C-alpha positions as a Python dict, from the first residue, in 0.01 Angstrom:
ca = {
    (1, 'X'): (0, 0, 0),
    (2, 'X'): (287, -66, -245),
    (3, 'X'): (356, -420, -356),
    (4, 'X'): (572, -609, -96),
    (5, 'X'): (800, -786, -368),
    (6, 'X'): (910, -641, -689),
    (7, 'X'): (1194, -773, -933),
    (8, 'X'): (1402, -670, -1226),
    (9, 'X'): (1619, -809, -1482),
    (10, 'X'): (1966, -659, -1565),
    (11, 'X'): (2165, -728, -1889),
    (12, 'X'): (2513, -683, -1847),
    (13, 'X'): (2779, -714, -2131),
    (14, 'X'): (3122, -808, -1975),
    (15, 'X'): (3302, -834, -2263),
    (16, 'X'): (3546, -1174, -2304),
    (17, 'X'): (3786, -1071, -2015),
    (18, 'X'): (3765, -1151, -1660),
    (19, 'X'): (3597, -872, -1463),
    (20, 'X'): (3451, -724, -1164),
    (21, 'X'): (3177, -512, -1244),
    (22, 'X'): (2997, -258, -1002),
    (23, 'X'): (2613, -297, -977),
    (24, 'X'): (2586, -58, -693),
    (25, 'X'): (2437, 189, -899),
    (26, 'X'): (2208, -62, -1054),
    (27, 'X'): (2087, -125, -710),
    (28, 'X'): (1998, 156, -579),
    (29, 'X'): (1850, 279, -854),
    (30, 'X'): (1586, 32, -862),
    (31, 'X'): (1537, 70, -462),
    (32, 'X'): (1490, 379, -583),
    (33, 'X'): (1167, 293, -822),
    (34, 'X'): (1063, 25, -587),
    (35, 'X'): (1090, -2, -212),
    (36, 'X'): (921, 392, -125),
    (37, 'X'): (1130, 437, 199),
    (38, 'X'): (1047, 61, 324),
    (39, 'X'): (1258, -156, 505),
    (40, 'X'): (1315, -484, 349),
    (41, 'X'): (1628, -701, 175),
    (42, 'X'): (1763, -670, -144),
    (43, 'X'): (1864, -1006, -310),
    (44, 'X'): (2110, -981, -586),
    (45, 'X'): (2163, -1341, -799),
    (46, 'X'): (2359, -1418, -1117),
    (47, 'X'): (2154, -1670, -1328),
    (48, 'X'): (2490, -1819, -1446),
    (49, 'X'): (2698, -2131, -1364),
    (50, 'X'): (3022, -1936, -1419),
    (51, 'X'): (2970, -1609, -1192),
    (52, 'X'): (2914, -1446, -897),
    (53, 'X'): (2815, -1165, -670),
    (54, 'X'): (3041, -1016, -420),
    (55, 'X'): (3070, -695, -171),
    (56, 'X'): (3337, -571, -179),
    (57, 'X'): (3558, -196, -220),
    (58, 'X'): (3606, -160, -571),
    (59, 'X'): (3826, 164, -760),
    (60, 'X'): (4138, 100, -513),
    (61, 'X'): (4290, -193, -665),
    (62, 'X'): (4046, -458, -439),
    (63, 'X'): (3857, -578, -751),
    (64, 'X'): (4168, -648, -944),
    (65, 'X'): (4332, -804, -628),
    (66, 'X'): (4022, -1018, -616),
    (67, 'X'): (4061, -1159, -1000),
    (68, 'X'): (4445, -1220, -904),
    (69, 'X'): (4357, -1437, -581),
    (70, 'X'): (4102, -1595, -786),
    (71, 'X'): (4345, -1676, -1068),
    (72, 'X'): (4588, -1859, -845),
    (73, 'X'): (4299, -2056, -656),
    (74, 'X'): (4134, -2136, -964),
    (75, 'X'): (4411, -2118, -1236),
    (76, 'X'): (4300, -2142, -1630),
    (77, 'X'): (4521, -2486, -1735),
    (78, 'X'): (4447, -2820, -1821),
    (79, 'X'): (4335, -2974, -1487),
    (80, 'X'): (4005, -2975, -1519),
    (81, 'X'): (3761, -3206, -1598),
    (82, 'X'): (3471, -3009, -1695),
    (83, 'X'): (3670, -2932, -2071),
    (84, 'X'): (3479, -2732, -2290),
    (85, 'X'): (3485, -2405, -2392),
    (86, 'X'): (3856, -2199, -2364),
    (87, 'X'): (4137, -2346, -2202),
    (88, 'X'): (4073, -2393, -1822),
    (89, 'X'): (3706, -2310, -1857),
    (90, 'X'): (3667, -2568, -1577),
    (91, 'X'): (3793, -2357, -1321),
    (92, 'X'): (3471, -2114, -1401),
    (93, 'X'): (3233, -2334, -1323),
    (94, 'X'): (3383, -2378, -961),
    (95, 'X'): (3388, -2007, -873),
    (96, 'X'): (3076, -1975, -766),
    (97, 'X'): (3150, -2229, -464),
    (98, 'X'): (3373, -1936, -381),
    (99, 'X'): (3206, -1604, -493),
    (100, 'X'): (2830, -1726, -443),
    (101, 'X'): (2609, -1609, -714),
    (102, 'X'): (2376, -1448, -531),
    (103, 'X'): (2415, -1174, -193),
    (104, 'X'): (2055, -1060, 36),
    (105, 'X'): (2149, -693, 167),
    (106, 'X'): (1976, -470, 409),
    (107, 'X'): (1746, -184, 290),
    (108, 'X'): (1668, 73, 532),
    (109, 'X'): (1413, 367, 481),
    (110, 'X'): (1447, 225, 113),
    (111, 'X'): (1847, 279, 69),
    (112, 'X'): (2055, 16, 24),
    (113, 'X'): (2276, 8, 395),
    (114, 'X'): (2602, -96, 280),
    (115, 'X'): (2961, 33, 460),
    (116, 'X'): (3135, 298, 343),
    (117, 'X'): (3344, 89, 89),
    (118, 'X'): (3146, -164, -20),
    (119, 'X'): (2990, -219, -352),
    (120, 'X'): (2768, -486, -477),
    (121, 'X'): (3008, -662, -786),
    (122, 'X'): (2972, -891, -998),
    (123, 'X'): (3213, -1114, -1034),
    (124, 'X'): (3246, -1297, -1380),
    (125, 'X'): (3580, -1532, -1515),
    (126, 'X'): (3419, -1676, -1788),
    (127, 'X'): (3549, -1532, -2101),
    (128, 'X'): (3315, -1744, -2296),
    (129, 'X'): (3003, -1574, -2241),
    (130, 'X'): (3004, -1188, -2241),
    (131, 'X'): (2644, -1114, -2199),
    (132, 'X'): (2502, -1164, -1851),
    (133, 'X'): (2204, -1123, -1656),
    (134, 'X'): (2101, -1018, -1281),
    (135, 'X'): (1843, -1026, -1109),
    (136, 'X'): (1761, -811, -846),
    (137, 'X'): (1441, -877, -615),
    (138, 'X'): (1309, -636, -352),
    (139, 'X'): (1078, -803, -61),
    (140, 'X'): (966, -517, 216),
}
């Protein structure tokens, strides 16, 4: 019987602008290695303080849309208090009270059931800190 948990580390450069980067791929390639046709959940989380995880459609404008609503909630001035870093690194450290930095999704017959436009993002602001990791954690 194959292991009911299994985890994996991703390293993900993101450079020093904001982004929205697709770990769909990511994601079901490790289902792939790991879950054998099982049912189960996939739990994506972001080790970070200053980024998140989201679903959503990504390639049709919806991740840049996303980084421009998240820009005029959480704009990159002076009103902060948390103050180190670049200018309006405070706002960073609030995202993830609004993108969460973690997301547990379905797996069915060992494929990752997501809609047809969905994609599992991550969702980083921090310009400071262009390396990042994932982890993604398989329990079926």
């Amino acid at each position: 019987m194959p292991d009911s948990f299994a985890t994996h580390l991703l390293s993900i450069a993101t450079g020093r602008t904001e982004t929205v980067t697709d770990l769909t791929a990511d994601c079901e390639q490790f289902l792939a290695r790991v879950a054998q046709g099982r049912d189960g959940l996939l739990n994506v989380f972001v080790p970070h303080a200053t980024a998140g995880i989201a679903v959503l459609e990504t390639g049709a404008g919806s991740d840049e849309d996303l980084l421009a609503a998240l820009q005029t909630l959480l704009p990159a001035d002076d009103r902060w208090r948390h103050r180190h870093g670049s200018p309006g690194h405070g706002r960073d450290h609030v995202l993830p009270a609004l993108v969460p930095p973690h997301a547990t999704l379905p797996v069915i017959g060992g494929r990752l059931e997501l809609g047809t436009w969905q994609s599992v993002c991550l969702v980083d602001t921090n310009v400071d800190n262009a390396d990042r990791n994932v982890r993604l954690s398989f329990f079926g």
